Coordinates of C-alpha atoms and ligand atoms in Angstrom, one line a residue:
X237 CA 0.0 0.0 0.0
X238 CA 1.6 3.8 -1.1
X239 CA 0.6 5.4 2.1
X240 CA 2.5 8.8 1.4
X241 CA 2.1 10.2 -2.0
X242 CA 5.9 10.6 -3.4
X243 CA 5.6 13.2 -5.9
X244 CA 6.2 16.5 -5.7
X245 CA 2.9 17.2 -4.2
X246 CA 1.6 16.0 -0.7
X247 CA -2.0 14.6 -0.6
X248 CA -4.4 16.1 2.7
X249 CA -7.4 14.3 2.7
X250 CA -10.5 14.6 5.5
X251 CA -13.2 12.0 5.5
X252 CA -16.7 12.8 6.4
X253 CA -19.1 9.6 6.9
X254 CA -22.8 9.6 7.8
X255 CA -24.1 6.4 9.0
X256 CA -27.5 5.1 10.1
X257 CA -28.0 4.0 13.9
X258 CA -29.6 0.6 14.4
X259 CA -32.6 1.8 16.5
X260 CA -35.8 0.0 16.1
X261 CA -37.2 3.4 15.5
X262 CA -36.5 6.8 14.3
X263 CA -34.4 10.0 15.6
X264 CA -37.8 11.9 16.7
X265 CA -40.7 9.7 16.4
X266 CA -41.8 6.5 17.1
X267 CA -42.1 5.5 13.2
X268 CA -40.1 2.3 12.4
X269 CA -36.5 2.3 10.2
X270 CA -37.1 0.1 7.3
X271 CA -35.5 -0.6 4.5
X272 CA -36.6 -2.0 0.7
X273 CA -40.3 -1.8 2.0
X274 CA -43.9 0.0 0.4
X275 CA -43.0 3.7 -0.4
X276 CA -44.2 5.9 2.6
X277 CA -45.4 3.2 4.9
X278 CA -43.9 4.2 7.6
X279 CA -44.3 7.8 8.4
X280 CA -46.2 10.5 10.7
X281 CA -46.8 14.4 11.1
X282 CA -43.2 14.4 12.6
X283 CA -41.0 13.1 10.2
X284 CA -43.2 14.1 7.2
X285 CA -42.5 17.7 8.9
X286 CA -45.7 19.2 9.0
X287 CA -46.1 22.3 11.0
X288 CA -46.8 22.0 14.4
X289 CA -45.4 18.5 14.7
X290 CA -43.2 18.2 17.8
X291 CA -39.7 16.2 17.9
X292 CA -39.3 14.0 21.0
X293 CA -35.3 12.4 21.1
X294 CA -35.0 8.8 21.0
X295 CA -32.8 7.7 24.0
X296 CA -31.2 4.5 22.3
X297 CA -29.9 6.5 19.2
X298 CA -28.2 8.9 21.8
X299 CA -26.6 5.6 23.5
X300 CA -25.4 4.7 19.9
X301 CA -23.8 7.4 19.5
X302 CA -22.2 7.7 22.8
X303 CA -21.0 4.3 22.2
X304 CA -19.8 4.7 19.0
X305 CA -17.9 8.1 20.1
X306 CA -16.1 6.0 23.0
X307 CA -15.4 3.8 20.5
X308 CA -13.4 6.5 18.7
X309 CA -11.6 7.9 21.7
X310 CA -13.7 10.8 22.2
X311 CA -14.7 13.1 24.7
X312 CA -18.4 12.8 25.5
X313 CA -19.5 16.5 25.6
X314 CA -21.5 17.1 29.1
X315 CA -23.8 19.5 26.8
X316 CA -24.7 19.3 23.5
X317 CA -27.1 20.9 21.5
X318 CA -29.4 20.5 18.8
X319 CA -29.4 22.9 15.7
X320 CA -31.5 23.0 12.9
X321 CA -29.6 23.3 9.5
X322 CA -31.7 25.4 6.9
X323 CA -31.9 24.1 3.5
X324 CA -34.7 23.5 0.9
X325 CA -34.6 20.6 -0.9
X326 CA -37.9 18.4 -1.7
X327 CA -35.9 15.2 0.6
X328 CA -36.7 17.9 3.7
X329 CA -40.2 19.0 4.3
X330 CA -39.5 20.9 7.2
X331 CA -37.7 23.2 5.2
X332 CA -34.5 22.8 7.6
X333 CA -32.3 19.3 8.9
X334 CA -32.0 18.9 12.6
X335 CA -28.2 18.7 13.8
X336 CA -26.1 19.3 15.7
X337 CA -23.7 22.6 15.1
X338 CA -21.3 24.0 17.5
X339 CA -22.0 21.4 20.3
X340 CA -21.8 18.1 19.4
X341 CA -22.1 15.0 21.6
X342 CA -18.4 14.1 21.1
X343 CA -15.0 15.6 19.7
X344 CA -11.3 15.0 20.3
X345 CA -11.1 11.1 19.2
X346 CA -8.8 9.1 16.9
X347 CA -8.6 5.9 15.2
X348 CA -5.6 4.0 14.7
X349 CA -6.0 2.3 11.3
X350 CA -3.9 -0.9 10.2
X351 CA -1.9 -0.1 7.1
X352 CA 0.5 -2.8 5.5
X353 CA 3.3 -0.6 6.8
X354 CA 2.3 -0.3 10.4
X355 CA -0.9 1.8 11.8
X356 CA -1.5 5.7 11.0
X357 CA -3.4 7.3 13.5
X358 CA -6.6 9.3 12.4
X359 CA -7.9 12.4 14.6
X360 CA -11.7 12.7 14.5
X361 CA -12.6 16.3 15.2
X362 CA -16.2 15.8 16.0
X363 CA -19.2 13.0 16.0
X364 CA -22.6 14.4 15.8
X365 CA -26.3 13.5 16.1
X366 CA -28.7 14.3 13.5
X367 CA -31.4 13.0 10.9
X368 CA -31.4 11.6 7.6
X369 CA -33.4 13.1 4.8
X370 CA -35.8 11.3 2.5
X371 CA -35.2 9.5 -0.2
X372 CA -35.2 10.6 -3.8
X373 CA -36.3 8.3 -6.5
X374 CA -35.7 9.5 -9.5
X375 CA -37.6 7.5 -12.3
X376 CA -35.6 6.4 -15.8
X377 CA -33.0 4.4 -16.9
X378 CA -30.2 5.5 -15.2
X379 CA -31.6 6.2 -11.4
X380 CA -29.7 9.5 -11.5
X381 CA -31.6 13.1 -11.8
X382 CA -29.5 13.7 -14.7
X383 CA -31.7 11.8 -17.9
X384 CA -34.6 11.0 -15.4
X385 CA -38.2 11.8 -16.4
X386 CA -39.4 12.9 -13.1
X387 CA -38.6 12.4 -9.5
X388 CA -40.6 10.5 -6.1
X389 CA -39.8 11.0 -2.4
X390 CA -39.9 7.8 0.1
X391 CA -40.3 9.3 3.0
X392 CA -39.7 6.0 5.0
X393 CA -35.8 7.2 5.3
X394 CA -37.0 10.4 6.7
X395 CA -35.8 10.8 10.1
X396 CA -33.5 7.4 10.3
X397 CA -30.7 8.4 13.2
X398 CA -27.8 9.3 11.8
X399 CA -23.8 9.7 13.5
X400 CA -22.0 12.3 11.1
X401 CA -18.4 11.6 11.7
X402 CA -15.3 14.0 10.5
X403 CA -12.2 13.3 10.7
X404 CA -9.0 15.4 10.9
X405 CA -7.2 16.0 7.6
X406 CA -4.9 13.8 8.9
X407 CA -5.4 11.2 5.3
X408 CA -2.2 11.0 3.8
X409 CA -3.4 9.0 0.4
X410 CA -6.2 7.6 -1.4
X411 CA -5.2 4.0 -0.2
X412 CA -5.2 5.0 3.4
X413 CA -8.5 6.8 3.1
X414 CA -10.2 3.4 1.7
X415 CA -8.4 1.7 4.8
X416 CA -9.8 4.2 7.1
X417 CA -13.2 3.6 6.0
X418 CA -13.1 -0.2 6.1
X419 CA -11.9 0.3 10.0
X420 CA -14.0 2.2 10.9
X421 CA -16.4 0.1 9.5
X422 CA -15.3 -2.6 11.2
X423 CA -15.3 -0.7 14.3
X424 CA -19.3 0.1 14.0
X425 CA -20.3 -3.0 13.7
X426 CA -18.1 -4.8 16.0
X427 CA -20.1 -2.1 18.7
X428 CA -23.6 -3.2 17.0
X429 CA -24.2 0.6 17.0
X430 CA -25.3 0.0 12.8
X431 CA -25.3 -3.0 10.6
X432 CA -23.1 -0.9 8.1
X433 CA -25.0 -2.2 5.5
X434 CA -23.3 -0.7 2.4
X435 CA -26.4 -1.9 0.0
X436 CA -28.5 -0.8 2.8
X437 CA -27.1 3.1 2.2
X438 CA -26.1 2.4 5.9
X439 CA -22.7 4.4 5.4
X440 CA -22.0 7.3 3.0
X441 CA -18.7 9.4 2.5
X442 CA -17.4 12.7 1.8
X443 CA -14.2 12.9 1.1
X444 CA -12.0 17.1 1.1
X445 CA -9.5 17.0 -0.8
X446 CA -6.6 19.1 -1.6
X447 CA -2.8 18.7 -2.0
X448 CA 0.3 21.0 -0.9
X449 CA 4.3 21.0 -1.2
X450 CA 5.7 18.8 1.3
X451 CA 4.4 20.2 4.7
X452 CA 3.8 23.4 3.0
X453 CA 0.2 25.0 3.7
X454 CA -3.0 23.8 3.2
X455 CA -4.5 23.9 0.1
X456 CA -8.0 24.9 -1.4
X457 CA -10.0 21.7 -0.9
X458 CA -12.8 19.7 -3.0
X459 CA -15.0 17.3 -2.0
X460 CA -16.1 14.3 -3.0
X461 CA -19.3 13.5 -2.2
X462 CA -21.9 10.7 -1.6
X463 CA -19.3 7.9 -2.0
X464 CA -20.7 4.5 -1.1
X465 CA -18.5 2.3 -2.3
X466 CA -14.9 2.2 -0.7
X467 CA -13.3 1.4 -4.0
X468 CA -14.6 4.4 -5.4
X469 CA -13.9 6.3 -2.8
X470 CA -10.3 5.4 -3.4
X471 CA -10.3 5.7 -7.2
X472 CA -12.2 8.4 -7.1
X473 CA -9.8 10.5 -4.7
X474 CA -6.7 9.4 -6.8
X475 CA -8.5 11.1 -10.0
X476 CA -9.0 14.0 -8.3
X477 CA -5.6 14.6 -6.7
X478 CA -4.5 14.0 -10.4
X479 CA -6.9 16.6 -11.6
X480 CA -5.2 19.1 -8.6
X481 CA -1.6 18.0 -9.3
X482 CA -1.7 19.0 -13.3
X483 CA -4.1 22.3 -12.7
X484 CA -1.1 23.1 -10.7
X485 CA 1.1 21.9 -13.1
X486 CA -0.2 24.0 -15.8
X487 CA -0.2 27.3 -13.7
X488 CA -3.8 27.0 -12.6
X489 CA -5.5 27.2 -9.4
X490 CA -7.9 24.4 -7.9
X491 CA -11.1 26.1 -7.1
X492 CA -13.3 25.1 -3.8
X493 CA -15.9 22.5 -5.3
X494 CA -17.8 19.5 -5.3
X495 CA -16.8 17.0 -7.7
X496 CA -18.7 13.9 -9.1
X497 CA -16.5 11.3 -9.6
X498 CA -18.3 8.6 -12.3
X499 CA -17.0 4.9 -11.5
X500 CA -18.3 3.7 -14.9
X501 CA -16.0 6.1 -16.8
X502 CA -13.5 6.8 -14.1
X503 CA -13.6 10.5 -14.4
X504 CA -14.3 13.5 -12.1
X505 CA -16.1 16.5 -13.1
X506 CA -15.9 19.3 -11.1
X507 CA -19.4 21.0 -9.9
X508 CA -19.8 24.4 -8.9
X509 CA -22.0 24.5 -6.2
X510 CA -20.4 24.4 -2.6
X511 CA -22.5 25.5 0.3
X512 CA -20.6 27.3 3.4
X513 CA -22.1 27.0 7.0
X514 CA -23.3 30.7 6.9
X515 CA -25.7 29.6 4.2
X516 CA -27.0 26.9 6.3
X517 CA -28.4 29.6 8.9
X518 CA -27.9 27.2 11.7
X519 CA -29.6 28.2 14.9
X520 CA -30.4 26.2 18.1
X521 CA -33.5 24.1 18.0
X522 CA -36.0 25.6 19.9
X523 CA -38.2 22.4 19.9
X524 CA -36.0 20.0 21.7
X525 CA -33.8 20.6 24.9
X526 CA -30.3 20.8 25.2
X527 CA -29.0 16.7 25.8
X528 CA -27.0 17.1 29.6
X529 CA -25.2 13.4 29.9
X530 CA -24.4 12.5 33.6
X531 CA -20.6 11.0 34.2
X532 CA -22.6 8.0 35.7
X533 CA -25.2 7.6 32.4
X534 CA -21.9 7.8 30.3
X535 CA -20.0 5.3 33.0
X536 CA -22.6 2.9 32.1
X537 CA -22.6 3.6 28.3
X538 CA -18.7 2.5 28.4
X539 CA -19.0 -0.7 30.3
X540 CA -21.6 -1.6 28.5
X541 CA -18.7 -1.3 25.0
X542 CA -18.4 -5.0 23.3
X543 CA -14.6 -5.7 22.6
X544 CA -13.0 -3.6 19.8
X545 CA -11.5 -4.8 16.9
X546 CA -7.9 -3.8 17.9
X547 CA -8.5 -5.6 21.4
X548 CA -10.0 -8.6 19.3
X549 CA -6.8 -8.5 17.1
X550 CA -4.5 -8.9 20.2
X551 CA -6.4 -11.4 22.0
X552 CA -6.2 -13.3 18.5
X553 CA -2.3 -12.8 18.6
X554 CA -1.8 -14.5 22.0
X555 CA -5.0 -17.1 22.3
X556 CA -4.2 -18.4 18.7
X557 CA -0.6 -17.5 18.3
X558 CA -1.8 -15.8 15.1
X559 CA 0.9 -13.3 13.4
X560 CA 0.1 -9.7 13.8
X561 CA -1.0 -9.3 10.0
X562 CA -3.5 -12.4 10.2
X563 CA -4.9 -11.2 13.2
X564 CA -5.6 -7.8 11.8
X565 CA -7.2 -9.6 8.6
X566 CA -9.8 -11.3 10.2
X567 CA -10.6 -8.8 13.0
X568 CA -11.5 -6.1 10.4
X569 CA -14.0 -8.1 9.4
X570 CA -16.5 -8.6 12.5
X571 CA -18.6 -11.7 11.2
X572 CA -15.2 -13.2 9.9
X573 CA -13.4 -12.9 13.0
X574 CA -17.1 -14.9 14.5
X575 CA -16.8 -17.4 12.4
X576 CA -12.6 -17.9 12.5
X577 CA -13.8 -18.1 16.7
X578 CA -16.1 -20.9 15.9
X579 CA -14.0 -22.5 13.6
X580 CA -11.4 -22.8 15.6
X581 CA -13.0 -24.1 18.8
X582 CA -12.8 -27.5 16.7
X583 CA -9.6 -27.1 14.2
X584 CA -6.0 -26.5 14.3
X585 CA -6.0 -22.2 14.8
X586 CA -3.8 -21.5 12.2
X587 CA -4.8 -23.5 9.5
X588 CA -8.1 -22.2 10.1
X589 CA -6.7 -18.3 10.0
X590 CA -5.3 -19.6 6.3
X591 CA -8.2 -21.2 5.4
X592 CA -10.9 -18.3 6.2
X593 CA -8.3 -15.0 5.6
X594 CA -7.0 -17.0 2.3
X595 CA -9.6 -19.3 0.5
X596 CA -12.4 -18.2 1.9
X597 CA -12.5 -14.7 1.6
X598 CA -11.3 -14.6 -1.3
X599 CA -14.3 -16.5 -2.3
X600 CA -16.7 -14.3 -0.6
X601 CA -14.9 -11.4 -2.0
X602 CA -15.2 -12.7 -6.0
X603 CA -18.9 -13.6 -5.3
X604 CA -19.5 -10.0 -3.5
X605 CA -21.3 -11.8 -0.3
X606 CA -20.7 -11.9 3.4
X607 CA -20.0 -14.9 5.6
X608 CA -23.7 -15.1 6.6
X609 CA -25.4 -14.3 3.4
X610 CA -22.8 -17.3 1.8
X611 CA -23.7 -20.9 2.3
X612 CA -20.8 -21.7 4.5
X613 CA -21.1 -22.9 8.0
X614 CA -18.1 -22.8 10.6
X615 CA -18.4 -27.1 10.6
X616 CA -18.0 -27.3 6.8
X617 CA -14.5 -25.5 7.3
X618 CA -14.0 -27.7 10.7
X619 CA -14.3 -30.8 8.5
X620 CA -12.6 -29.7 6.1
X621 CA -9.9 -28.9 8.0
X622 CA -9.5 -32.2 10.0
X623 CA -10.1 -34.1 6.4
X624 CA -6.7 -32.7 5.1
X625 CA -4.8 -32.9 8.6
X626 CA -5.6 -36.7 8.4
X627 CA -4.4 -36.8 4.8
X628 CA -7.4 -37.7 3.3
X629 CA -7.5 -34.7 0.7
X630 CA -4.6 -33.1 -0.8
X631 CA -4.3 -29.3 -0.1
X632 CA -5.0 -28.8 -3.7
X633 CA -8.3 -30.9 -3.5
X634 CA -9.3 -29.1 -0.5
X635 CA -9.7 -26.2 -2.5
X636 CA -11.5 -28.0 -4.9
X637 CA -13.5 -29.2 -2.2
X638 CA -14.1 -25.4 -0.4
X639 CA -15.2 -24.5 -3.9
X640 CA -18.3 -27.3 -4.2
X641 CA -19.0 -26.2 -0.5
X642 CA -19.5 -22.8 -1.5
X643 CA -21.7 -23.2 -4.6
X644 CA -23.9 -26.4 -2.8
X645 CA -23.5 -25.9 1.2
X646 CA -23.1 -29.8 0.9
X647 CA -20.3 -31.2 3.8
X648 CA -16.8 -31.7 2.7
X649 CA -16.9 -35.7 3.6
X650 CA -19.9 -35.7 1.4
X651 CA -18.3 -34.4 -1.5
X652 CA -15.2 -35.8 -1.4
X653 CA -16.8 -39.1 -1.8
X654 CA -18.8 -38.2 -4.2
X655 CA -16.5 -36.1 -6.2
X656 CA -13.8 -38.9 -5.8
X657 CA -11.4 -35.7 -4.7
X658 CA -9.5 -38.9 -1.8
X659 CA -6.1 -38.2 -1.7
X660 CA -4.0 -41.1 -3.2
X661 CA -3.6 -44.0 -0.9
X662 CA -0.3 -45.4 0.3
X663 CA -0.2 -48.7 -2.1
X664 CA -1.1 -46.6 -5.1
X665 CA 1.0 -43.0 -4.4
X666 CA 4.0 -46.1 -3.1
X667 CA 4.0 -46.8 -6.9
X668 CA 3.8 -43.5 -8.3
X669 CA 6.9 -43.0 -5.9
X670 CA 8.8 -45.9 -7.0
X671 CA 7.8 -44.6 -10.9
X672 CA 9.1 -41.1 -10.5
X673 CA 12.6 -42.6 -9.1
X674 CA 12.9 -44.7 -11.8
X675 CA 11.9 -41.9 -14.5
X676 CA 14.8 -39.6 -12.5
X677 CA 18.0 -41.2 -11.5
X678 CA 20.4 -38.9 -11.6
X679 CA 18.1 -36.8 -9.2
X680 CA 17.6 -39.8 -6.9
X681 CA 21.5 -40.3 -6.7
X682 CA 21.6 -36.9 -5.8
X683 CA 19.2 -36.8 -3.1
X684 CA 21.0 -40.0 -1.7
X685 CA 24.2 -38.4 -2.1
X686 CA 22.5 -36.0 0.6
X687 CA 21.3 -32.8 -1.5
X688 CA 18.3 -32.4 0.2
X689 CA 17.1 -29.6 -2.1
X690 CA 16.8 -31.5 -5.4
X691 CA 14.1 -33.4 -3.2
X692 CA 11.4 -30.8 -3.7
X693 CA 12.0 -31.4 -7.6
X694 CA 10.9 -35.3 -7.0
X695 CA 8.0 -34.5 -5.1
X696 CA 6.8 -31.6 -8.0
X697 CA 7.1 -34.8 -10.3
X698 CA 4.7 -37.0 -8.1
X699 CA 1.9 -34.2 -7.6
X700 CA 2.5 -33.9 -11.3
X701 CA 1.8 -37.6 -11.3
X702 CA -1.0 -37.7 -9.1
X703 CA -2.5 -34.6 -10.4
X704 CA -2.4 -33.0 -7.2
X705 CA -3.7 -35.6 -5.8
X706 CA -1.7 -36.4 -2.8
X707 CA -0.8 -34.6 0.3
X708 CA 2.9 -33.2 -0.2
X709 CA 4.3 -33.9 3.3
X710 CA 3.7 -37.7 2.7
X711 CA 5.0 -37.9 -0.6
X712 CA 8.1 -36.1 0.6
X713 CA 7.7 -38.5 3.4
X714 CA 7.8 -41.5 1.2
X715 CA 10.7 -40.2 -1.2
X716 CA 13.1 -40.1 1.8
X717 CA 12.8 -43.5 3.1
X718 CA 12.8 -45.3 -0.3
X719 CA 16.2 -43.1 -1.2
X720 CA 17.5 -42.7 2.0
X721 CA 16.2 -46.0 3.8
Ligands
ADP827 P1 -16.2 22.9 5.5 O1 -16.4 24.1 6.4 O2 -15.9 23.2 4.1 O3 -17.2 21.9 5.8 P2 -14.4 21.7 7.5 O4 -13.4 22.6 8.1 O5 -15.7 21.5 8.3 O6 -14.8 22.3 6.1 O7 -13.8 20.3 7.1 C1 -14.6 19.4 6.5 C2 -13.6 18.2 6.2 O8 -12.6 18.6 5.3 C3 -12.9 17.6 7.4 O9 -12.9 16.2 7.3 C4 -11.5 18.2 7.3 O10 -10.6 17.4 7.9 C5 -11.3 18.3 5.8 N1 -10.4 19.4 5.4 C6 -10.3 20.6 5.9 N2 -9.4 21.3 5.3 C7 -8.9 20.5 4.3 C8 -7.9 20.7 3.3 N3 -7.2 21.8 3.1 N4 -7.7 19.6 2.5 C9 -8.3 18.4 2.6 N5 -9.2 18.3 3.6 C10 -9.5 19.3 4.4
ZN828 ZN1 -42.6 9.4 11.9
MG829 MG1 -17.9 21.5 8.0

């Protein structure tokens, strides 16, 4: 991973993410949050904002976000303050958002995010409180406003709890921003303070942008906006500081905008509207009291905090004797590292950590699914596991044999019997043995002559002859008493 860029230019980049709290209900009202369900099923006065309609606070999304702000080494504020932030946009009947401004619930945090070449730490200035919008629906081919014929609201999304969360421009490179984002990610749902449900429009990123001469001053910043996709978010970020580096290049000046960033083409295009917080008019809102947290309601909100991944990854490190960058694998993924746990209550630990950081994810990854929505169970892995310790399958069959399990859910035994995937047994792969020596004696002489490293050239020859059928460690096995025996 290219953490710092090494040009000429320096890359400062500041992530903003909004994510939705899993509360069984919404910020201000006692509507349900659903998703994928009937239009405008679940609404009322409040959170279709008609006048007169009162907000009342819901007390678990304030807990979520407590939680999630210990979570990011914050300081819970002992006052914060509601604000209403004027806009008018058809998403926000009430003609204004309800925030928070210049009080949030939490500030002062960081997150130390695992990077290939050690962890960069990330401030977070501030986490606030505050309501999502409703959706826009916007009717034609492309589901963009651009082309459509005409546009719907779902006011179901209207008033889910949101955390807005900004970091420090403390991001020194595309790649370290899409890392940043998967941890924190990982960090949210480890806490169960959101599902994180990408497809869901659970999370959503900003990412400013600007670049400078090595620790020169700041420059003008854009931002990227609306980014739900962490691979765009990278992409689109290393377009951009492209765009910045040869406007500089060529004598120009990068002007303070929002840019679209279009993964089909890979291009940005720079939009000219950007909003400042005078525009927004904020004020405090007059309908809901300031939010005073005791120590003691916090106290509790802290013990109650499930173990982080960065504990997790430790605690992987000495119960499992995993290495540093294994353990950090599976503990960015909550439901991974759940699994790897279960898996290895009944199988070796580290051939487990290969198995489910290697094969596995990788194909979870190709078939874009997660552990639970896939058809693998922590006993399918267990077996399969044990199968190849006892020899039974090679290690190249096993892979064969994670790949049936993945497309059928049927158990490894099962399908190695059916599949007739058995590893060689000792009569027949005896032979194949005695073959290979014959078929190679000037390499057998050499092996018995004690150069022990022409011995992995005679074992490549019997996979070869078995097709991979046969588990290395015994054929090496077998080689070295029939030449050395
Ligand atoms: P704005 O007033 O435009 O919203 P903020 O100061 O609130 O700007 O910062 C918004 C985000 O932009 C934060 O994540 C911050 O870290 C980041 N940011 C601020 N200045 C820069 C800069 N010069 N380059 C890149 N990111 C920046
Ligand atoms: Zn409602
Ligand atoms: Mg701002």
């Amino acid at each position: 991973m290219q953490i710092q860029e090494k040009k000429t230019y320096q890359a400062v980049i500041g992530l903003e993410f909004h994510v939705h709290l899993a509360t069984q209900t919404k910020i201000f009202c006692s509507c349900r949050v659903t998703y994928g369900e009937e239009p405008n099923t679940h609404t009322c006065p409040v959170c279709l904002g008609h006048p007169g309609a009162l907000p009342v606070l819901n007390e678990k999304a304030v807990e979520l976000g407590v939680m999630a702000g210990l979570a990011l080494n914050c300081e819970v504020a002992p006052r914060a303050v509601f604000a209403r932030k004027n806009y008018f946009y058809p998403d926000l009947p009430k003609g204004y958002q309800i925030s928070q401004y210049d009080a949030p619930i939490c500030t002062s945090g960081y997150l130390d995010v695992p990077t290939t070449e050690g962890p960069i730490r990330i401030g977070i200035t501030r986490l606030h409180l505050e309501e999502d919008a409703a959706k826009n629906v916007h009717v034609g081919t492309s589901g963009r406003m651009h082309g459509s014929i005409g546009s719907l609201i779902d006011f179901n999304r209207g008033g889910t709890p949101l955390i807005e969360i900004v970091t420090e421009p403390d991001v020194p490179s595309p790649e370290a921003a899409r890392a940043t984002a998967n941890h924190l990610k990982a960090i949210l749902q480890s806490i169960g303070v959101s599902e994180v449900d990408m497809e869901k429009g659970q999370l959503r990123c900003d990412a400013n942008v600007s670049i400078r001469k090595p620790d020169g001053a700041f420059g003008t910043k854009t931002e990227l906006k609306n980014m739900n996709s962490f691979r765009f978010i990278e992409r689109g970020l290393a377009r951009e500081l492209e765009r910045q580096r040869n406007t500089l290049e060529a004598g120009g000046s990068v002007e303070q905008a929002t840019i679209h960033y279009d993964p089909t083409t890979d291009e940005v295009h720079e939009l000219r509207s950007k909003e400042y917080a005078h525009d927004y008019r904020y004020f405090p809102e007059p309908d809901l009291l300031p939010l005073e947290l005791t120590e003691g309601w916090i106290h509790k909100i802290r013990t109650r905090l499930p173990e982080l991944p960065e504990q997790r990854m430790t605690r992987f490190v000495e119960q499992y004797g995993l290495s540093e960058y294994d353990a950090g694998v599976l503990t960015a993924n909550t439901e991974l590292a759940t699994f790897y746990e279960k898996v290895s209550e009944r199988a070796d630990p580290k051939q487990a950590a290969n198995w489910v950081s290697g094969e596995l994810r990788a194909r979870l990854n190709e078939a874009g699914v997660s552990i639970s929505e896939s058809k693998v169970e922590p006993g399918h892995l267990i077996e399969l596991i044990n199968l190849l310790k006892r020899g039974t399958v090679s290690r190249s069959a096993a892979k064969d044999v994670l790949n049936i399990v993945f497309e059928t859910g049927d158990f490894p035994a099962t399908i190695v019997e059916r599949e007739g995937l058995a590893s060689m047994g000792g009569d027949e792969l005896s032979r194949m043995v005695d073959e290979v020596v014959a078929a190679n004696p000037n390499e057998a002489e050499r092996v018995r002559a004690g150069d022990k490293k022409v011995i992995g050239f005679l074992v490549g020859q019997v996979m070869k002859a078995t097709r991979g059928n046969a588990d290395g460690g015994r054929v090496r096995q077998f080689l070295l008493e029939r030449l050395n025996g």
